[in-house]
Tab-separated table of C-alpha atoms in Angstrom:
chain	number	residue	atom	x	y	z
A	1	UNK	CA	-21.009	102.891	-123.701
A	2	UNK	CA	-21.543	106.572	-123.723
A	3	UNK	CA	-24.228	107.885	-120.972
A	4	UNK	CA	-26.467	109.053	-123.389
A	5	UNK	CA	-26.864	105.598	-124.498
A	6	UNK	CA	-26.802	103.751	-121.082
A	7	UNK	CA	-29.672	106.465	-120.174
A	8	UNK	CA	-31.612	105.489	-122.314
A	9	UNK	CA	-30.907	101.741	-122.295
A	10	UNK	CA	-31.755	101.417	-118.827
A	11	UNK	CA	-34.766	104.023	-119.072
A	12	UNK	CA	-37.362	101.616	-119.849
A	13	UNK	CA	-36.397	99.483	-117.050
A	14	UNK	CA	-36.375	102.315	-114.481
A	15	UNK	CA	-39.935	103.147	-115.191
A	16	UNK	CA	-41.392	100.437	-114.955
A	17	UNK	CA	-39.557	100.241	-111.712
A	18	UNK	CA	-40.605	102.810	-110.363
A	19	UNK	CA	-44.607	102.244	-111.136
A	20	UNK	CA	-44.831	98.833	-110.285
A	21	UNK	CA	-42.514	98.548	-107.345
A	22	UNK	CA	-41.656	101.675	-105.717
A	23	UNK	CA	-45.412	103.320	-106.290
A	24	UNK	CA	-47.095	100.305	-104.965
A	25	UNK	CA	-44.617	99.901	-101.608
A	26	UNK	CA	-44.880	103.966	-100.835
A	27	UNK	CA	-48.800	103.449	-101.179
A	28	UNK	CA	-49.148	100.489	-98.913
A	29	UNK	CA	-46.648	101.758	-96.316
A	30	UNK	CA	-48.905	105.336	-96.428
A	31	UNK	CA	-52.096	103.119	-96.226
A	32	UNK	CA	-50.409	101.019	-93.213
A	33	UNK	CA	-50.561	104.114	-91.526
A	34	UNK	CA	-54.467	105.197	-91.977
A	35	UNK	CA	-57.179	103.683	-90.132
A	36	UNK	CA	-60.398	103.363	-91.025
A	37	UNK	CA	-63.272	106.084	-89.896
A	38	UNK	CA	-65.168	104.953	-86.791
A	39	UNK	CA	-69.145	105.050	-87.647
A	40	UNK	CA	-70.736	108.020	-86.222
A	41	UNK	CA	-72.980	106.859	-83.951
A	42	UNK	CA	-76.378	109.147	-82.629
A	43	UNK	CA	-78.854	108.868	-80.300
A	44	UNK	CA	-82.699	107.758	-81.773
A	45	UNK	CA	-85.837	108.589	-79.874
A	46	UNK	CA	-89.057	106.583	-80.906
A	47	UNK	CA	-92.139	107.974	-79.091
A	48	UNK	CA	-95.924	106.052	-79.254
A	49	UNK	CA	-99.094	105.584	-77.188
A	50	UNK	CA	-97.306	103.471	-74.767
A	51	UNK	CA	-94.085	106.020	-74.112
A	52	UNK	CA	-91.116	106.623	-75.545
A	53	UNK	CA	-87.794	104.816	-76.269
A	54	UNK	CA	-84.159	105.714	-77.282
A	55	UNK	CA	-81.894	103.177	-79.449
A	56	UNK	CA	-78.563	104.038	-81.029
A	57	UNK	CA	-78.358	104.192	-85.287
A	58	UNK	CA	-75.622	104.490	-87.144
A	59	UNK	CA	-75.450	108.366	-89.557
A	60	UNK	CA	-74.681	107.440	-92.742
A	61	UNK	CA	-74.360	111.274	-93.771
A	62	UNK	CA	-72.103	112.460	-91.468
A	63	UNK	CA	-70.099	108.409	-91.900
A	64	UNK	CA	-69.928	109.430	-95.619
A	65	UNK	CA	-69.195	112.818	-95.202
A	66	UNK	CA	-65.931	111.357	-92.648
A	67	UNK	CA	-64.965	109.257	-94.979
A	68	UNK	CA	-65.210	112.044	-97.902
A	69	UNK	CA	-63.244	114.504	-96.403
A	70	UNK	CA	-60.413	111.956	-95.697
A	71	UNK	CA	-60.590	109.022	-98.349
A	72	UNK	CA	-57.568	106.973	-96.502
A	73	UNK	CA	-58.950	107.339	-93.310
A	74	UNK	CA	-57.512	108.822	-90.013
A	75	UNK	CA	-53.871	109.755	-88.995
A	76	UNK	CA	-52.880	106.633	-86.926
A	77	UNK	CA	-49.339	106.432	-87.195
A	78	UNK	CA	-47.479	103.881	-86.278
A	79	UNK	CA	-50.470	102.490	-84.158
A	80	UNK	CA	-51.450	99.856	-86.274
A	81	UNK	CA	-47.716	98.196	-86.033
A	82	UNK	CA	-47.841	98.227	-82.125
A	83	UNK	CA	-51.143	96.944	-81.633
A	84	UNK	CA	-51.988	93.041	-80.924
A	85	UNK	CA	-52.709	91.819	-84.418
A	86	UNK	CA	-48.899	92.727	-85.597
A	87	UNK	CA	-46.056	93.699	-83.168
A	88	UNK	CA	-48.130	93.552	-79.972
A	89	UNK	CA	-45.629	95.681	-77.816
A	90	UNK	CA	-48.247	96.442	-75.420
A	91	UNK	CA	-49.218	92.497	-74.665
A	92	UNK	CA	-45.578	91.283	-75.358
A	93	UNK	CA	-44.458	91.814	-71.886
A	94	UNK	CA	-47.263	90.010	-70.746
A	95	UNK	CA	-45.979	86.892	-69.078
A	96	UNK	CA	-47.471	83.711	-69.200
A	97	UNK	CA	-46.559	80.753	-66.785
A	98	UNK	CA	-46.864	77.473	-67.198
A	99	UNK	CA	-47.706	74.391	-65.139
A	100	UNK	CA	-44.451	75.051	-63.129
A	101	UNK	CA	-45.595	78.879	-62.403
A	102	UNK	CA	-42.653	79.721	-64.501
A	103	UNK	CA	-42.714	82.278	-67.539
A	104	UNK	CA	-43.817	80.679	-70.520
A	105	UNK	CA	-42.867	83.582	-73.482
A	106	UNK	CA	-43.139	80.941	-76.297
A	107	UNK	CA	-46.790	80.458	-75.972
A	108	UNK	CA	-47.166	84.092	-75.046
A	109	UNK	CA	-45.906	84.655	-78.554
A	110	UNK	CA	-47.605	81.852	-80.334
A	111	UNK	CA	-51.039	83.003	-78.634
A	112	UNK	CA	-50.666	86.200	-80.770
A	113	UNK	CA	-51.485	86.754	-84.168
A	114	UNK	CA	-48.262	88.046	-86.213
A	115	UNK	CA	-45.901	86.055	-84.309
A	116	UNK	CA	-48.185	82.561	-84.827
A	117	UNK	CA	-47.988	83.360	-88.492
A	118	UNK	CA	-43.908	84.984	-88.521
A	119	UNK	CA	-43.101	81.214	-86.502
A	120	UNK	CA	-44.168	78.899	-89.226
A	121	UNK	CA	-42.843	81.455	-92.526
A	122	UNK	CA	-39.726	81.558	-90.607
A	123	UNK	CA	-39.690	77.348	-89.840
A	124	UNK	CA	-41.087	77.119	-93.454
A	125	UNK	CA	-38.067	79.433	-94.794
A	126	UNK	CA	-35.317	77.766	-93.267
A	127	UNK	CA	-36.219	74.341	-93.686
A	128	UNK	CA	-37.745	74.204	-97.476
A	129	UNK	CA	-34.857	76.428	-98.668
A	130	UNK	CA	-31.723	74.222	-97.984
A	131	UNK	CA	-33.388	71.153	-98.702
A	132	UNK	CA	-34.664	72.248	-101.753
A	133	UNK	CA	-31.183	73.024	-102.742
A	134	UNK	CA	-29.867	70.045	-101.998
A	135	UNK	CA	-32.141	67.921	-103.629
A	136	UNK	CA	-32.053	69.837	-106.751
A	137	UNK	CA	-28.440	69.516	-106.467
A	138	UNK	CA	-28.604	65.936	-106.153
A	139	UNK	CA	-31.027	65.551	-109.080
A	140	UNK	CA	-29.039	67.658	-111.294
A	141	UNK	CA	-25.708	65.373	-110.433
A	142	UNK	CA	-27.858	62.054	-110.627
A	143	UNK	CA	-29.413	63.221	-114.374
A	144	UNK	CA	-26.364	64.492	-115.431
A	145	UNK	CA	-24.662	60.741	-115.019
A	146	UNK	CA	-27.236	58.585	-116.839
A	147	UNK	CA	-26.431	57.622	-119.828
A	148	UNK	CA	-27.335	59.750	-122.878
A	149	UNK	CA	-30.284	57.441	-124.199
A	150	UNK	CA	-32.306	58.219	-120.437
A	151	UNK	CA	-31.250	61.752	-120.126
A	152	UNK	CA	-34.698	62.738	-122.118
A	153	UNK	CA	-36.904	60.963	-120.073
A	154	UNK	CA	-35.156	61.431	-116.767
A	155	UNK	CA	-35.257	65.306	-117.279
A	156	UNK	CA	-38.910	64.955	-117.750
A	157	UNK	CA	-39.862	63.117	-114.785
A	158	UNK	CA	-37.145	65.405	-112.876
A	159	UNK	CA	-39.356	68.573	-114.134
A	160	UNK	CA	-43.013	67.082	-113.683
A	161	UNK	CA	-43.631	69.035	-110.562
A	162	UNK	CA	-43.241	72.200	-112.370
A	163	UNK	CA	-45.216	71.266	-115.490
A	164	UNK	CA	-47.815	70.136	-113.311
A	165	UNK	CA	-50.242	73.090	-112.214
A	166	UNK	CA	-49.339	73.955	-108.610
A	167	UNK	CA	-52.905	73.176	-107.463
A	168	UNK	CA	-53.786	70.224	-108.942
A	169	UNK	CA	-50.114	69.268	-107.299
A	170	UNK	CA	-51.520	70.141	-103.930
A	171	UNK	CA	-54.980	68.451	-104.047
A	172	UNK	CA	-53.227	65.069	-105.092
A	173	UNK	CA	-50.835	65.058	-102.488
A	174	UNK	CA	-53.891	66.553	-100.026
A	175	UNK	CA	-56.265	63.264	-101.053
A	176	UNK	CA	-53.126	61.058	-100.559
A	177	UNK	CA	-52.492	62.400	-97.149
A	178	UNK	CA	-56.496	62.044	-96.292
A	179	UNK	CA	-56.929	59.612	-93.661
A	180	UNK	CA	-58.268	56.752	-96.624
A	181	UNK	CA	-55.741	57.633	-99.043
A	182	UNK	CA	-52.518	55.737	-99.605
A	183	UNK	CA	-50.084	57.754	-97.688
A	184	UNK	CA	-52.720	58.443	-94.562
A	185	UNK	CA	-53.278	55.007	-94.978
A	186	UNK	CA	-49.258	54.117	-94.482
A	187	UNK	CA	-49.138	56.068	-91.977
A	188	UNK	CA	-51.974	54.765	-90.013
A	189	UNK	CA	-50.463	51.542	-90.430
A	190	UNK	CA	-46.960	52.400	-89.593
A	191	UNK	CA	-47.914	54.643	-86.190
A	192	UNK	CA	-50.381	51.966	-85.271
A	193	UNK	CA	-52.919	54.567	-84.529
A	194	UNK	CA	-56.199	53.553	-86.830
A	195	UNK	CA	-57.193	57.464	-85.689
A	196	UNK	CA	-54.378	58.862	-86.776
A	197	UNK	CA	-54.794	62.015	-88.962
A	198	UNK	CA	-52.194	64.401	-91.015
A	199	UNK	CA	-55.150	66.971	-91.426
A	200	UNK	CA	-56.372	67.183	-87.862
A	201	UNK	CA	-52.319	67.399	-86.422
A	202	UNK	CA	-50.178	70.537	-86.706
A	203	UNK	CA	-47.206	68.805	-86.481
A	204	UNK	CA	-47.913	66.470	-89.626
A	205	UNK	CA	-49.398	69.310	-91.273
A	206	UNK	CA	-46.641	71.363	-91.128
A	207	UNK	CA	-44.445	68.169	-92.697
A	208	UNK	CA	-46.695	67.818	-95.142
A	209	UNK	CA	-46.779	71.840	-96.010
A	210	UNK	CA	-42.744	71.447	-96.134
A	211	UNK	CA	-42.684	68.317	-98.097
A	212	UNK	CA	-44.765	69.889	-100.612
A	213	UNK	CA	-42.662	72.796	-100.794
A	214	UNK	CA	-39.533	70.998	-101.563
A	215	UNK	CA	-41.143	68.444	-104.214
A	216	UNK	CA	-42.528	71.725	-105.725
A	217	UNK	CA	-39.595	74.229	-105.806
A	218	UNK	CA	-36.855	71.345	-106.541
A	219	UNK	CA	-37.036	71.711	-110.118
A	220	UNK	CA	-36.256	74.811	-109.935
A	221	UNK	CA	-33.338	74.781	-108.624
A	222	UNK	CA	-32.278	70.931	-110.759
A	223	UNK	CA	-32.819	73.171	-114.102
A	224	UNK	CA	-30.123	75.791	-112.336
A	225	UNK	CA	-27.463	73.433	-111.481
A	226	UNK	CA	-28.046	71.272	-114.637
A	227	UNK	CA	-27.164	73.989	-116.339
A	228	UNK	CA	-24.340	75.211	-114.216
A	229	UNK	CA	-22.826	71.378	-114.791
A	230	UNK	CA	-22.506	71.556	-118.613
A	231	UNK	CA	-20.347	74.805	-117.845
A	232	UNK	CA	-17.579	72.827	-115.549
A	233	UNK	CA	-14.234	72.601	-116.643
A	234	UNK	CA	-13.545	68.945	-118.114
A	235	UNK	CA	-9.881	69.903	-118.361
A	236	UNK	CA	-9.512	70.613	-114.327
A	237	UNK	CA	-11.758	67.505	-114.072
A	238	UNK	CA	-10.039	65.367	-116.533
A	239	UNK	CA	-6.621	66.269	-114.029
A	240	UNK	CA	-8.276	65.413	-111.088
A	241	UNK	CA	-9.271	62.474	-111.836
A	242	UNK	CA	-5.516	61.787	-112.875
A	243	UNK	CA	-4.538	62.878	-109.671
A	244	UNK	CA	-6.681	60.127	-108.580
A	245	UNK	CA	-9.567	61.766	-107.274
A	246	UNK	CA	-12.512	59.957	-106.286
A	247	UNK	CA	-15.950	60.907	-107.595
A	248	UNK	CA	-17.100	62.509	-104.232
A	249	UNK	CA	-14.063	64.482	-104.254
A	250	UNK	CA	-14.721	65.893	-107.771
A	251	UNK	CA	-18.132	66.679	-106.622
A	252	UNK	CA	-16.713	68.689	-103.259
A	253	UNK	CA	-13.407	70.456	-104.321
A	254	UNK	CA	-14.378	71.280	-108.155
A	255	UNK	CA	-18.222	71.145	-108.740
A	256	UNK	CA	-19.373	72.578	-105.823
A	257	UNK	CA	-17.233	75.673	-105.902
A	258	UNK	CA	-17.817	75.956	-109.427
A	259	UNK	CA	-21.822	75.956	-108.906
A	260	UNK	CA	-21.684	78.365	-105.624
A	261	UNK	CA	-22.542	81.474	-107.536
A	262	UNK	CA	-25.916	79.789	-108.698
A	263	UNK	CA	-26.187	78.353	-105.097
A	264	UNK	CA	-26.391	82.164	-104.463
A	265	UNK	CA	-29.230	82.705	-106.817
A	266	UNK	CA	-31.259	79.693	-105.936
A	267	UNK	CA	-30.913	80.687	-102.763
A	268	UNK	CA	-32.285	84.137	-103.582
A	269	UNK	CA	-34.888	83.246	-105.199
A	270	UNK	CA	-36.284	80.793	-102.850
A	271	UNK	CA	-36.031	82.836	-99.879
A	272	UNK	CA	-38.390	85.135	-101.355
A	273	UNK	CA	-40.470	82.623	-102.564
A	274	UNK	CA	-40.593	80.381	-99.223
A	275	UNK	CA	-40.305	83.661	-96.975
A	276	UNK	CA	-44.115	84.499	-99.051
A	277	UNK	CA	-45.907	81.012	-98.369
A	278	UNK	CA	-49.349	80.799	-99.203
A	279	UNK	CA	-50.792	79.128	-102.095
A	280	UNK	CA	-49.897	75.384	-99.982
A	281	UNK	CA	-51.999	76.568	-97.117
A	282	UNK	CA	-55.226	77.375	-99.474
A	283	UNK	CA	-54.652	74.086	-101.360
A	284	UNK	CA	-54.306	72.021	-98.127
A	285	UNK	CA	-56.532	74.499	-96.076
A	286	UNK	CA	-54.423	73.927	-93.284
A	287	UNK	CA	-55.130	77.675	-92.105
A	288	UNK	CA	-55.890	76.321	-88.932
A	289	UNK	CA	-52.750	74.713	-88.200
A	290	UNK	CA	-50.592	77.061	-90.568
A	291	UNK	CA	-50.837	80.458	-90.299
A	292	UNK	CA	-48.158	82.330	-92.705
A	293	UNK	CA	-47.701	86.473	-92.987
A	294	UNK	CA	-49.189	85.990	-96.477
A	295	UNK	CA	-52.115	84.068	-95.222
A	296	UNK	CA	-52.832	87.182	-93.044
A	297	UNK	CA	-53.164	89.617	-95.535
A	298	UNK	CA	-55.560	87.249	-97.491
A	299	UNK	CA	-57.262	86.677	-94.447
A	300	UNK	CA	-57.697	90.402	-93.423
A	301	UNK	CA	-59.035	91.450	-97.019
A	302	UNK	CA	-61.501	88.924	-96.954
A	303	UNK	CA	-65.079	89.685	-95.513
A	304	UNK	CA	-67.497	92.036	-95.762
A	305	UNK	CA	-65.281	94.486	-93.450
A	306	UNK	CA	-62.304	94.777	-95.260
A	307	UNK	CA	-58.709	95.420	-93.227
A	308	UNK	CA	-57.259	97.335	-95.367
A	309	UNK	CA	-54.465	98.961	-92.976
A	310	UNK	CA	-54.209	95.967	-91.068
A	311	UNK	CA	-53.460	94.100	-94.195
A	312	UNK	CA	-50.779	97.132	-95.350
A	313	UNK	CA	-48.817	96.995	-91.904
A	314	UNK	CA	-48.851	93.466	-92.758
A	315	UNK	CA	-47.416	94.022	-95.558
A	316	UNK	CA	-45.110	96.112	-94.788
A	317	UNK	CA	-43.287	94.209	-92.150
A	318	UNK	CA	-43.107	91.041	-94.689
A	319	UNK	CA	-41.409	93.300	-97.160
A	320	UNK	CA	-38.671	94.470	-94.260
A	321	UNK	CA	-38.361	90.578	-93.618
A	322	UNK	CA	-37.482	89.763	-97.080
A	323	UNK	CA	-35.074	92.525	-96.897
A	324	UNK	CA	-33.750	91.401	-93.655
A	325	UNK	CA	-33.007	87.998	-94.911
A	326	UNK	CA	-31.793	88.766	-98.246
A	327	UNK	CA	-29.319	90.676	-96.894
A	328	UNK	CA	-26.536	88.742	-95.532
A	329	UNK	CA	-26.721	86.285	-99.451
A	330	UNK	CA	-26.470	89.964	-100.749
A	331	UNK	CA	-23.608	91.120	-98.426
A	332	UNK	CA	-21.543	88.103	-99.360
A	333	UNK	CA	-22.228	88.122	-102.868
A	334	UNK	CA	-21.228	92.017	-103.073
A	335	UNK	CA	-17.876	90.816	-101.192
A	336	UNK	CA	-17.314	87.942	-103.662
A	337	UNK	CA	-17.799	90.150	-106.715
A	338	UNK	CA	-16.052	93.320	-105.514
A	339	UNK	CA	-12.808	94.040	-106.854
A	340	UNK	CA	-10.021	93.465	-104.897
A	341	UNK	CA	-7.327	96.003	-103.827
């Protein structure tokens, strides 16, 4: 392809690039780094017949006039990164002890903000991720064997928790989970605990949050590897079966490596996907057990008195996560794709 032609080929896709990714991350990394304008604050003196009194008001002219000389607010550097909403280095040394007088640093980091919320997107990452690529897997491999009359139907049930709307997902499994629905109900039963209650337990309602995540992301990843199975070799599985290979063999020395580059992209995509939790926390308003980095930029916009840097440093620091975790799947697949010398 001559370079006139790649240029302009890949022109289109630069652009719009550049304005809805690049733009967008340089403005909230320059807004992470503005705080807002402090009210200016004078002094009031009311005098009548029985003396006179002074109260504070807040100057909406010279607020205004702050705020119009510098529309993104004042210089603050890295400030907002450091304080005790986000990195807390000032409070981070702090140490807690525990009944033992001992140095507790777990609950000195749980007890603050960005690391409450960085704890469960991390636990949520690393646990939805895998076993949403393993059941996908396993769906893909168990649809793939029915016989050809079932395959329809099978491939619809397999894909009903992506045609079903996300939400409407969540509040069904939310009113099964309630404490007189079927599965709070079950559970009741089985824990013989008639108080028992998923919604009022962080431990449940982090299960539940995880559950939910696999059942909804699985498809996903069964449409990937479905695919990836109609493209394996019959020939090299034809000859291992010859050779007298059993069917769990097949699957681990010629599927598997065949479907690894896919693994890859699953894997891609749900990190970024899991590593941004939020919508299951709305739906199961769990907010007060679950606390994810996305939840915290929702949570900072809302309100009268908007966060608006607090929300950007926020921000920020989930993008540099994304990065950080994307990068060794990135690494390796740059390795496996490189040529060799």
């Amino acid at each position: 392809m001559k370079h006139s032609a790649f240029f302009w080929f890949v022109l289109p896709s630069a652009v719009l690039m550049l304005l809805f990714i690049a733009l967008p991350i340089v403005s909230v990394v320059t807004q992470s780094m503005y705080a807002a304008h402090e009210q200016v604050v004078v002094t009031v003196e009311s005098c009548g017949p029985f003396g006179c009194t002074e109260s504070t008001a807040v100057d909406q002219e010279a607020t205004q006039a702050l705020q119009d000389e510098e529309p993104l607010g004042r210089f603050v550097g890295s400030e907002i990164y450091t304080d005790r909403n986000h990195l807390a280095v000032g409070e981070i040394g702090t140490a807690w002890v525990n009944a033992d007088g001992l140095p507790d640093f777990g609950r000195a980091l749980m007890n603050l903000p960005f690391y409450n919320a960085l704890a469960f997107t991390l636990a949520y990452t690393f646990i939805v991720t895998p076993l949403t690529i393993i059941a996908g897997f396993l769906i893909a491999i168990a649809v793939n064997s029915v016989a050809k009359a079932l395959k329809g139907p099978t491939i619809f049930f397999s894909l009903l928790p992506m045609i079903v709307t996300p939400l409407v997902g969540a509040l069904i499994l939310f009113w099964m989970v309630d404490a007189r629905g079927v599965l709070g109900t079950a559970l009741q039963w089985l824990a013989d605990d008639p108080s028992l209650s998923v919604k009022a337990d962080t431990t449940l309602m982090w299960i539940m949050l995880m559950v939910y995540g696999v059942w909804s992301s699985a498809p996903f990843a069964f449409v990937v590897f479905y695919a990836g199975l109609q493209t394996v070799n019959q020939d090299t599985m034809e000859a291992a079966v010859i050779d007298g290979a059993s069917r769990v063999e097949r699957i681990r020395y010629v599927v598997i490596p065949h479907l690894m580059p896919l693994t890859t992209f699953v894997a891609l995509i749900q990190l970024m996907d899991n590593f941004r939790v939020f919508e299951p926390i709305v739906s199961f308003q769990a907010q007060a057990h679950a606390f994810s980095l996305s939840y915290a930029i929702f949570n900072d916009l809302q309100g009268e008195t908007r966060l608006l840097s607090s929300a950007a440093a926020t921000s920020v620091l989930t993008i540099i996560g994304v990065a950080i975790l994307l990068s060794p799947v990135l690494v390796r697949t740059y390795r496996d794709f490189s040529p060799r010398t």
